[in-house]
Amino acid sequence: MKKGIAASKGYAIGKVFLKEDKEIKITDKKVENVQEEQARFKKALDASESQLKKIKEKAQREVGADKAAVFDSHIMLLGDPEFAGTVENEIENNSINAEKALSDVVKTYAATFAAMEDEYLRERGADIKDVGHRILANLTGNISSLDDVDKDTVIVANDLTPSDTAQLDKNKVIAFLTNIGGRTSHSAIMSRTLEIPAVVGMKDITSCVKNGDTIIVDGIEGTAIVNPDESTIVEYEKKKEKYEEEKEQLKKLINVETVTKDGKRVLVAGNIGKPQDVDQVVANGGDAIGLFRTEFLYMDRDDMPSEEEQFESYKTVLQKMEGKPVVIRTLDIGGDKKLSYLPLPEEMNPFLGYRAIRLCLDRPDIFKVQLRALLRASIYGNLKIMFPMISSLEEFLQAKDVINECKTELKKEGKEYSDDIETGIMVEIPAAAVNSEELAKHVDFFSIGTNDLIQYTLAADRMNEKVSYLYNPLHPAVLGLIKLTIASAHKAGKWCGMCGEMAGDEKAIPILVEYGLDEFSMSASSMLKAKQLIMQK
Ligand code: PEP
Ligand code: MG
């Protein structure tokens, strides 16, 4: 069994088609007739353009206009006079062949993208390489196609480019596996849109299989089994059948309002880490964003995101949700989440240390940048601000003071913000749950963070597999705190959500409905199943 990153859910059992990346050898040649070489390049450009236009039309039909839009940028690059001009100049100035000139220019372009801070833009470096590879293939007569594969094919490749994935025929290709890539790589995004199971980042899967091997793909666990025995095949056939039946059934729920058997309307919401994640929440009929973990905006970079950058991200999320509630949590850094550019003192117990709201209240220079961005974005939708790791009323009141300071500043600067922003807290420290009756009088809402609440209540580190047997969401002490928190909110006329993993836990859902939880927030792919369970209760 081989393991990788689960990119798209589902099961598949099929035959391997190994997509070998034909390394096109680039010969470095001096040419005498420069015009002839430039004309060869131009011909390859034109051929690439007409191929891509066809691929784009196919993608539009199969995955929709927004996903097919990726090819617009490819087609645009082909028509970009600067790009073509740079290659033509290279040919002329150095009297070199088109292949060498093209590969040099593509390398420079790709390196520029690779150095960009934004993860999305960095990934676009792959687009440039993809286009470059196509032109090169046309120059050298090496155009390959994934069009003519057999039925029940599992594509195994080092990586799949956007044009590869767009060519996949869903009636024949039932899954794919790649050596490289992460959840935000294009191939992963496409696999989810095409709704075919996929596992990416498998490191060396291409060297573990050969054409025609039987292979099982488990897009839920992120695994693949090469040449399984008969009983394993039977086992996975059953899993597949069950999964698909259920998925079909669940789709009917996308536009259904979630109402419990007792007639109570509850919200099924999504947890996100990046603005792009909203799309999946919307596609699964999400009623709200219940948790935006904003610390992800601060990670994988070399400096703090500016007010402007944050404003754009929050605005995007609010606009995409079109007036539905969006709970944005302020920076929850520290504990297991570190920033390379913000050195923090080594601590004996980081999870009990200088983190989240504690750090933010101590560093108004950091906190205020985020709050100003949030306030400015608030006019674009239904924003609710949530503070993490609150253990006492004082912390909440102090945090609200900082919001008020920011409002005063913005007003002076003539910048707009909404007057109607709810502020609430994560209930993830047992003290907050025990004291929830008092807290509920001051906040607009609670969201129970069970990931931390469980670890603090049971003194069982959420990251340590040695004590994971103690980490039990259904422990009576945990359930008691949850029940109390929900009841306290309701007593004060406030609403209570849950954004820890427990909100999507199939065993816990009926109990949470019983307790009167108002909003269940979880990863987009768990939402429909949760909806079904909530409605059964
Ligand atoms: C939680 O603690 O339950 C939670 C949702 O926050 P995080 O997992 O980001 O700590
Ligand atoms: Mg937490």
Coordinates of C-alpha atoms and ligand atoms in Angstrom, one line a residue:
M1 CA 0.0 0.0 0.0
K2 CA 1.3 3.4 -1.0
K3 CA 0.3 6.6 0.9
G4 CA 0.0 10.2 -0.3
I5 CA -2.2 13.3 0.1
A6 CA -5.9 12.6 -0.4
A7 CA -6.9 15.2 -3.1
S8 CA -10.4 14.1 -4.1
K9 CA -12.7 11.6 -2.3
G10 CA -14.0 8.3 -3.6
Y11 CA -12.8 4.8 -4.6
A12 CA -11.6 3.4 -7.9
I13 CA -10.4 0.0 -9.1
G14 CA -8.8 0.0 -12.5
K15 CA -5.8 -0.5 -14.7
V16 CA -2.7 1.6 -14.7
F17 CA -1.9 3.9 -17.5
L18 CA 1.6 5.2 -16.8
K19 CA 2.0 8.7 -18.3
E20 CA 5.6 8.9 -19.0
D21 CA 6.8 12.4 -19.2
K22 CA 8.7 12.2 -22.4
E23 CA 11.8 14.3 -21.5
I24 CA 12.1 16.3 -24.6
K25 CA 15.8 16.7 -25.1
I26 CA 16.7 20.3 -25.9
T27 CA 19.6 20.5 -28.3
D28 CA 21.6 23.6 -28.1
K29 CA 22.3 24.5 -31.8
K30 CA 23.7 27.6 -33.6
V31 CA 21.5 28.5 -36.6
E32 CA 22.4 30.4 -39.7
N33 CA 19.0 31.3 -41.0
V34 CA 17.4 33.2 -38.1
Q35 CA 14.2 34.1 -40.0
E36 CA 13.6 30.4 -40.7
E37 CA 14.0 29.6 -37.0
Q38 CA 11.7 32.3 -36.0
A39 CA 9.1 31.1 -38.4
R40 CA 9.4 27.5 -37.0
F41 CA 8.7 29.0 -33.5
K42 CA 5.7 31.0 -34.8
K43 CA 4.3 27.8 -36.4
A44 CA 4.6 25.9 -33.1
L45 CA 2.9 28.8 -31.3
D46 CA 0.0 28.8 -33.7
A47 CA -0.4 25.0 -33.4
S48 CA -0.3 25.2 -29.6
E49 CA -3.0 27.9 -29.7
S50 CA -5.4 25.9 -31.8
Q51 CA -4.9 22.8 -29.6
L52 CA -5.4 24.8 -26.4
K53 CA -8.6 26.4 -27.8
K54 CA -10.0 22.9 -28.5
I55 CA -9.0 21.8 -25.0
K56 CA -10.6 24.9 -23.5
E57 CA -13.9 24.2 -25.3
K58 CA -13.9 20.6 -24.0
A59 CA -13.2 21.9 -20.5
Q60 CA -16.0 24.4 -20.7
R61 CA -18.4 21.7 -21.6
E62 CA -17.2 19.3 -18.9
V63 CA -16.1 21.3 -15.9
G64 CA -17.7 24.7 -16.5
A65 CA -16.5 28.1 -17.7
D66 CA -14.8 29.2 -14.5
K67 CA -12.5 26.1 -14.3
A68 CA -11.9 26.3 -18.0
A69 CA -10.7 29.9 -17.6
V70 CA -7.3 28.6 -16.6
F71 CA -6.7 28.0 -20.4
D72 CA -7.4 31.7 -21.1
S73 CA -4.2 32.6 -19.3
H74 CA -2.4 29.9 -21.4
I75 CA -3.9 31.2 -24.6
M76 CA -3.1 34.7 -23.6
L77 CA 0.5 33.8 -23.0
L78 CA 0.7 32.3 -26.4
G79 CA -0.6 35.6 -27.9
D80 CA 1.5 37.8 -25.7
P81 CA 3.7 39.8 -28.0
E82 CA 6.2 40.3 -25.2
F83 CA 6.6 36.6 -24.6
A84 CA 6.9 35.8 -28.3
G85 CA 9.1 38.8 -28.9
T86 CA 11.5 37.7 -26.1
V87 CA 11.9 34.3 -27.7
E88 CA 12.4 35.8 -31.2
N89 CA 15.0 38.2 -29.9
E90 CA 16.8 35.3 -28.1
I91 CA 16.9 33.5 -31.4
E92 CA 18.2 36.5 -33.3
N93 CA 20.7 37.9 -30.8
N94 CA 22.3 34.6 -30.0
S95 CA 21.8 32.8 -33.4
I96 CA 20.4 29.8 -31.5
N97 CA 17.6 27.3 -32.3
A98 CA 14.0 27.9 -31.3
E99 CA 14.0 25.1 -28.7
K100 CA 16.9 26.5 -26.8
A101 CA 15.6 30.1 -26.9
L102 CA 12.1 29.0 -25.8
S103 CA 13.4 26.9 -22.9
D104 CA 15.6 29.8 -21.6
V105 CA 12.7 32.3 -21.7
V106 CA 10.3 29.8 -20.1
K107 CA 12.8 29.2 -17.3
T108 CA 13.1 32.9 -16.6
Y109 CA 9.3 33.4 -16.5
A110 CA 8.8 30.3 -14.3
A111 CA 11.5 31.5 -11.9
T112 CA 9.8 34.8 -11.5
F113 CA 6.5 33.2 -10.5
A114 CA 8.3 30.6 -8.3
A115 CA 9.7 33.5 -6.2
M116 CA 6.3 35.1 -5.6
E117 CA 4.9 35.2 -2.1
D118 CA 1.4 34.3 -2.9
E119 CA 0.9 30.5 -3.0
Y120 CA -1.7 30.8 -5.8
L121 CA 0.7 32.9 -8.0
R122 CA 3.5 30.5 -7.2
E123 CA 1.4 27.6 -8.5
R124 CA 0.9 29.6 -11.7
G125 CA 4.6 29.1 -12.5
A126 CA 3.4 25.6 -13.4
D127 CA 1.1 27.1 -16.1
I128 CA 4.0 28.8 -17.8
K129 CA 5.9 25.5 -17.8
D130 CA 2.9 23.7 -19.2
V131 CA 2.5 26.2 -22.1
G132 CA 6.3 26.1 -22.7
H133 CA 6.2 22.3 -22.8
R134 CA 3.4 22.3 -25.3
I135 CA 5.2 24.7 -27.7
L136 CA 8.3 22.6 -27.3
A137 CA 6.4 19.4 -28.1
N138 CA 5.0 21.1 -31.2
L139 CA 8.5 22.2 -32.2
T140 CA 9.8 18.7 -31.9
G141 CA 6.8 16.7 -33.0
N142 CA 6.3 15.1 -29.5
I143 CA 2.7 15.9 -28.9
S144 CA 1.1 13.3 -26.7
S145 CA -2.4 12.8 -25.7
L146 CA -4.4 11.2 -22.9
D147 CA -7.4 11.0 -25.2
D148 CA -7.2 7.5 -26.3
V149 CA -7.0 5.4 -23.1
D150 CA -9.1 2.4 -22.3
K151 CA -12.1 2.2 -20.0
D152 CA -11.5 2.0 -16.3
T153 CA -8.1 3.7 -16.5
V154 CA -6.2 5.0 -13.5
I155 CA -3.6 7.6 -14.7
V156 CA -0.3 7.4 -12.9
A157 CA 2.0 10.4 -13.6
N158 CA 4.7 12.4 -12.1
D159 CA 2.4 15.4 -12.3
L160 CA -0.6 16.3 -14.4
T161 CA -0.7 19.7 -16.1
P162 CA -4.0 21.6 -16.4
S163 CA -4.2 20.7 -20.1
D164 CA -3.6 17.0 -19.2
T165 CA -6.5 17.0 -16.7
A166 CA -8.8 18.9 -19.1
Q167 CA -8.2 16.2 -21.7
L168 CA -9.2 13.4 -19.3
D169 CA -12.3 11.6 -20.4
K170 CA -14.4 11.0 -17.3
N171 CA -16.0 8.0 -19.0
K172 CA -12.7 6.2 -19.2
V173 CA -10.4 7.7 -16.6
I174 CA -11.7 6.8 -13.2
A175 CA -8.9 8.2 -10.9
F176 CA -5.4 9.5 -10.9
L177 CA -2.2 9.4 -8.8
T178 CA 0.7 11.7 -9.0
N179 CA 4.2 11.8 -7.5
I180 CA 4.1 15.5 -6.7
G181 CA 1.5 18.2 -5.9
G182 CA -0.4 19.3 -2.9
R183 CA -4.1 20.0 -2.2
T184 CA -3.9 23.4 -4.0
S185 CA -2.1 22.2 -7.1
H186 CA -4.1 22.4 -10.3
S187 CA -4.4 18.7 -10.7
A188 CA -5.9 18.4 -7.2
I189 CA -8.4 21.2 -7.9
M190 CA -9.4 19.7 -11.2
S191 CA -9.8 16.2 -9.6
R192 CA -12.3 17.6 -7.1
T193 CA -14.2 19.4 -9.8
L194 CA -14.3 16.4 -12.0
E195 CA -15.3 14.4 -8.9
I196 CA -12.9 11.6 -9.7
P197 CA -10.8 10.2 -6.8
A198 CA -7.2 11.3 -6.7
V199 CA -4.2 11.0 -4.5
V200 CA -1.3 13.4 -5.0
G201 CA 2.1 13.8 -3.5
M202 CA 2.8 10.0 -3.6
K203 CA 6.5 10.6 -4.1
D204 CA 7.5 7.6 -6.2
I205 CA 4.2 6.0 -7.4
T206 CA 5.4 6.1 -11.0
S207 CA 8.3 3.8 -10.2
C208 CA 6.0 1.3 -8.3
V209 CA 3.7 0.5 -11.2
K210 CA 3.7 -0.6 -14.8
N211 CA 1.2 -0.2 -17.5
G212 CA -1.7 -2.6 -17.1
D213 CA -1.2 -3.3 -13.4
T214 CA -4.5 -3.5 -11.4
I215 CA -4.7 -0.7 -8.9
I216 CA -7.1 0.4 -6.1
V217 CA -7.3 4.1 -5.4
D218 CA -8.7 5.2 -2.0
G219 CA -9.2 8.9 -2.2
I220 CA -10.5 9.1 1.3
E221 CA -7.5 7.7 3.1
G222 CA -5.1 8.9 0.4
T223 CA -3.7 5.5 -0.5
A224 CA -3.3 3.1 -3.4
I225 CA -2.8 -0.6 -3.5
V226 CA -0.9 -2.1 -6.5
N227 CA -2.0 -5.5 -7.8
P228 CA -4.3 -6.3 -4.8
D229 CA -5.5 -9.9 -4.1
E230 CA -9.0 -11.0 -4.9
S231 CA -10.4 -10.5 -1.4
T232 CA -9.0 -6.9 -1.2
I233 CA -10.7 -6.1 -4.5
V234 CA -14.0 -7.5 -3.2
E235 CA -13.6 -5.4 0.0
Y236 CA -13.0 -2.2 -2.0
E237 CA -15.8 -2.9 -4.5
K238 CA -18.2 -2.9 -1.5
K239 CA -16.7 0.3 -0.1
K240 CA -17.0 1.9 -3.5
E241 CA -20.6 0.9 -4.0
K242 CA -21.6 2.1 -0.5
Y243 CA -19.7 5.4 -1.0
E244 CA -21.3 6.2 -4.3
E245 CA -24.8 5.3 -3.3
E246 CA -24.5 7.5 -0.3
K247 CA -23.0 10.4 -2.3
E248 CA -25.8 10.4 -4.8
Q249 CA -28.3 10.4 -2.0
L250 CA -26.5 13.2 -0.2
K251 CA -26.5 15.5 -3.3
K252 CA -30.3 15.9 -2.9
L253 CA -29.7 17.8 0.2
I254 CA -27.6 20.6 -1.3
N255 CA -30.4 23.1 -1.5
V256 CA -32.5 21.7 1.4
E257 CA -32.8 23.8 4.6
T258 CA -31.4 21.9 7.6
V259 CA -34.3 21.4 10.0
T260 CA -34.2 18.9 12.8
K261 CA -37.1 16.5 13.5
D262 CA -38.2 19.0 16.2
G263 CA -38.6 21.7 13.6
K264 CA -35.5 23.7 14.6
R265 CA -33.6 25.3 11.8
V266 CA -29.8 24.9 12.2
L267 CA -26.9 26.2 10.1
V268 CA -24.4 23.8 8.4
A269 CA -21.3 25.9 7.8
G270 CA -17.8 25.5 6.5
N271 CA -14.3 25.9 8.0
I272 CA -11.8 27.5 5.7
G273 CA -8.2 28.5 5.8
K274 CA -7.9 30.5 2.5
P275 CA -10.4 32.6 0.5
Q276 CA -10.4 30.0 -2.3
D277 CA -11.8 27.4 0.1
V278 CA -15.2 29.2 0.1
D279 CA -16.0 27.7 -3.4
Q280 CA -16.3 24.2 -2.0
V281 CA -18.5 25.4 0.9
V282 CA -20.9 27.1 -1.5
A283 CA -20.9 24.1 -3.8
N284 CA -22.0 21.9 -0.9
G285 CA -24.8 24.2 0.0
G286 CA -23.1 25.8 3.0
D287 CA -25.3 28.2 5.0
A288 CA -22.3 30.1 6.4
I289 CA -18.6 30.2 7.1
G290 CA -18.3 29.1 10.7
L291 CA -14.6 29.5 11.0
F292 CA -12.0 31.2 8.9
R293 CA -8.6 30.3 10.4
T294 CA -6.9 33.5 9.4
E295 CA -3.5 32.4 10.6
F296 CA -3.1 30.6 7.3
L297 CA -2.8 34.1 5.7
Y298 CA 0.2 34.6 7.9
M299 CA 1.9 31.3 7.1
D300 CA 4.3 30.2 4.3
R301 CA 5.7 33.7 3.8
D302 CA 8.5 35.9 5.1
D303 CA 6.6 38.8 6.6
M304 CA 3.3 39.8 8.1
P305 CA 0.4 40.2 5.6
S306 CA -0.3 43.9 5.2
E307 CA -3.7 45.5 6.1
E308 CA -4.4 45.8 2.4
E309 CA -3.7 42.2 1.7
Q310 CA -5.8 41.0 4.6
F311 CA -8.6 43.4 3.6
E312 CA -8.7 41.9 0.1
S313 CA -8.9 38.3 1.5
Y314 CA -11.7 39.1 3.9
K315 CA -13.6 41.1 1.3
T316 CA -13.4 38.2 -1.1
V317 CA -14.8 35.7 1.4
L318 CA -17.6 38.1 2.4
Q319 CA -18.5 38.8 -1.2
K320 CA -18.5 35.1 -2.2
M321 CA -20.9 34.3 0.6
E322 CA -23.4 36.9 -0.6
G323 CA -24.7 38.1 2.8
K324 CA -24.6 34.8 4.5
P325 CA -22.8 34.8 7.9
V326 CA -19.0 34.7 7.9
V327 CA -17.2 34.1 11.2
I328 CA -13.6 35.3 10.9
R329 CA -11.4 34.3 13.8
T330 CA -8.6 36.6 14.7
L331 CA -5.0 35.4 14.6
D332 CA -4.5 32.1 16.5
I333 CA -0.8 31.7 16.4
G334 CA 1.5 30.0 18.9
G335 CA 1.1 26.5 20.3
D336 CA 1.7 24.2 17.2
K337 CA 1.4 27.1 14.7
K338 CA 4.6 29.1 14.4
L339 CA 5.6 31.9 12.1
S340 CA 9.2 32.0 10.8
Y341 CA 9.4 35.8 10.9
L342 CA 7.9 36.1 14.5
P343 CA 10.3 34.4 16.8
L344 CA 8.6 33.5 20.1
P345 CA 10.4 32.4 23.3
E346 CA 10.8 28.6 23.7
E347 CA 8.2 27.4 26.1
M348 CA 7.8 24.3 28.3
N349 CA 4.2 24.1 27.4
P350 CA 3.4 26.0 24.2
F351 CA -0.3 25.0 24.3
L352 CA -0.6 26.6 27.7
G353 CA 1.6 29.5 26.7
Y354 CA 1.9 32.8 24.8
R355 CA -0.6 32.3 22.0
A356 CA -3.7 33.5 20.2
I357 CA -5.5 36.3 22.0
R358 CA -2.8 36.5 24.6
L359 CA -0.2 37.3 22.0
C360 CA -2.6 39.7 20.2
L361 CA -3.5 41.7 23.3
D362 CA 0.2 42.0 24.0
R363 CA 1.1 43.0 20.5
P364 CA -1.5 45.7 19.4
D365 CA 0.8 46.5 16.5
I366 CA 0.0 43.1 15.0
F367 CA -3.6 42.9 16.2
K368 CA -4.7 46.3 15.0
V369 CA -3.6 45.6 11.4
Q370 CA -5.9 42.6 11.3
L371 CA -8.8 44.3 13.0
R372 CA -8.6 47.4 10.7
A373 CA -8.7 45.1 7.7
L374 CA -11.7 43.2 9.1
L375 CA -13.6 46.4 9.9
R376 CA -13.0 47.8 6.4
A377 CA -14.1 44.5 4.8
S378 CA -17.3 44.4 6.9
I379 CA -19.3 46.5 4.5
Y380 CA -19.1 43.7 1.9
G381 CA -21.2 41.1 3.7
N382 CA -22.3 39.7 7.0
L383 CA -19.1 39.7 9.1
K384 CA -18.8 38.3 12.6
I385 CA -15.5 38.6 14.5
M386 CA -14.4 35.8 16.8
F387 CA -11.5 35.8 19.3
P388 CA -9.6 32.5 20.0
M389 CA -8.5 31.1 23.4
I390 CA -10.6 33.3 25.6
S391 CA -10.3 32.3 29.3
S392 CA -11.8 35.3 31.0
L393 CA -14.2 38.1 30.4
E394 CA -11.4 40.7 30.7
E395 CA -9.7 39.3 27.6
F396 CA -12.9 39.7 25.6
L397 CA -13.6 43.2 26.9
Q398 CA -10.0 44.2 26.1
A399 CA -10.2 42.8 22.6
K400 CA -13.4 44.8 22.1
D401 CA -11.6 47.9 23.3
V402 CA -9.0 47.4 20.6
I403 CA -11.8 47.1 18.0
N404 CA -13.3 50.4 19.2
E405 CA -9.9 52.0 19.0
C406 CA -9.6 50.9 15.4
K407 CA -13.1 52.1 14.6
T408 CA -12.2 55.6 15.9
E409 CA -9.1 55.6 13.8
L410 CA -10.9 54.6 10.7
K411 CA -13.6 57.1 11.3
K412 CA -11.0 59.9 11.5
E413 CA -9.5 58.6 8.2
G414 CA -12.9 58.7 6.6
K415 CA -12.9 54.9 6.0
E416 CA -16.1 53.0 6.1
Y417 CA -17.1 50.0 8.3
S418 CA -20.3 48.3 9.2
D419 CA -22.1 49.3 12.5
D420 CA -23.6 45.8 12.7
I421 CA -20.7 43.4 13.4
E422 CA -21.3 40.6 15.9
T423 CA -18.4 39.8 18.2
G424 CA -18.0 36.4 19.8
I425 CA -15.6 34.0 21.3
M426 CA -14.2 30.5 20.8
V427 CA -15.1 28.4 23.8
E428 CA -12.1 26.1 23.8
I429 CA -10.7 26.6 27.3
P430 CA -12.7 24.7 30.1
A431 CA -12.7 27.9 32.2
A432 CA -14.7 29.7 29.5
A433 CA -17.2 26.8 29.3
V434 CA -17.6 26.7 33.1
N435 CA -18.0 30.4 33.2
S436 CA -20.2 30.6 30.1
E437 CA -23.3 32.0 31.8
E438 CA -21.4 35.2 32.7
L439 CA -19.6 35.4 29.3
A440 CA -22.9 34.9 27.4
K441 CA -24.2 38.2 28.8
H442 CA -21.4 40.1 27.0
V443 CA -20.7 38.3 23.7
D444 CA -23.0 38.0 20.7
F445 CA -22.2 34.3 20.1
F446 CA -20.1 31.3 21.1
S447 CA -18.3 28.8 18.9
I448 CA -17.1 25.7 20.7
G449 CA -13.6 24.7 19.7
T450 CA -13.6 21.1 20.6
N451 CA -10.2 20.4 19.2
D452 CA -8.7 22.3 22.1
L453 CA -11.5 22.0 24.6
I454 CA -11.1 18.2 24.6
Q455 CA -7.3 18.4 25.1
Y456 CA -7.5 20.9 27.9
T457 CA -10.4 19.1 29.7
L458 CA -8.9 15.7 29.6
A459 CA -5.2 16.8 29.8
A460 CA -4.5 14.8 26.6
D461 CA -2.3 16.5 24.0
R462 CA -4.2 16.6 20.7
M463 CA -1.0 15.9 18.8
N464 CA 0.4 13.0 20.9
E465 CA -0.7 9.6 19.6
K466 CA 0.5 8.0 22.8
V467 CA -2.4 9.6 24.7
S468 CA -4.9 9.6 21.8
Y469 CA -6.9 6.9 23.5
L470 CA -7.8 9.5 26.2
Y471 CA -8.8 12.1 23.7
N472 CA -12.5 11.3 23.7
P473 CA -15.1 13.8 22.4
L474 CA -17.8 11.8 24.1
H475 CA -16.2 11.8 27.5
P476 CA -19.0 12.9 30.0
A477 CA -16.9 15.8 31.2
V478 CA -16.5 17.2 27.6
L479 CA -20.2 16.6 26.9
G480 CA -21.1 18.3 30.2
L481 CA -19.1 21.5 29.2
I482 CA -20.7 21.5 25.7
K483 CA -24.2 21.2 27.1
L484 CA -23.6 23.9 29.6
T485 CA -22.1 26.3 27.0
I486 CA -25.0 25.9 24.7
A487 CA -27.6 26.3 27.5
S488 CA -25.8 29.5 28.8
A489 CA -25.8 31.1 25.3
H490 CA -29.5 30.4 24.9
K491 CA -30.3 31.7 28.4
A492 CA -28.9 35.0 27.3
G493 CA -30.6 34.9 24.0
K494 CA -27.4 34.3 22.0
W495 CA -26.5 31.7 19.5
C496 CA -24.0 28.9 19.9
G497 CA -22.0 27.1 17.1
M498 CA -19.2 24.6 17.1
C499 CA -16.2 24.7 14.8
G500 CA -14.0 21.9 16.2
E501 CA -13.9 18.6 14.3
M502 CA -16.5 17.2 16.6
A503 CA -19.2 19.2 14.7
G504 CA -18.8 16.8 11.8
D505 CA -18.4 13.7 13.9
E506 CA -21.1 11.3 13.0
K507 CA -21.4 9.9 16.5
A508 CA -21.6 13.3 18.1
I509 CA -24.0 15.0 15.8
P510 CA -27.2 13.5 17.3
I511 CA -26.1 14.5 20.8
L512 CA -25.3 18.0 19.7
V513 CA -28.7 18.3 18.1
E514 CA -30.2 17.2 21.3
Y515 CA -28.3 19.9 23.2
G516 CA -29.7 22.5 20.8
L517 CA -26.5 23.5 18.9
D518 CA -27.4 26.2 16.4
E519 CA -24.5 26.0 13.9
F520 CA -22.3 23.1 12.9
S521 CA -19.1 24.2 11.1
M522 CA -16.8 21.7 9.4
S523 CA -14.8 21.0 6.3
A524 CA -16.8 21.3 3.1
S525 CA -16.7 17.7 2.2
S526 CA -18.3 16.6 5.5
M527 CA -21.2 19.0 5.2
L528 CA -23.8 17.0 3.4
K529 CA -23.3 13.9 5.5
A530 CA -23.7 16.1 8.6
K531 CA -26.8 17.7 7.2
Q532 CA -28.4 14.3 6.7
L533 CA -27.6 13.2 10.3
I534 CA -28.9 16.5 11.7
M535 CA -32.2 16.1 9.8
Q536 CA -32.6 12.5 11.0
K537 CA -32.5 13.6 14.6
Ligands
PEP1 C1 -10.6 24.1 18.0 O1 -9.7 24.3 18.8 O2 -11.5 23.3 18.1 C2 -10.5 24.9 16.7 C3 -11.5 24.9 15.9 O3 -9.4 25.6 16.5 P1 -8.0 25.0 16.0 O4 -8.2 23.6 15.6 O5 -7.6 26.0 14.9 O6 -7.2 25.1 17.2
MG2 MG -8.3 25.9 18.9

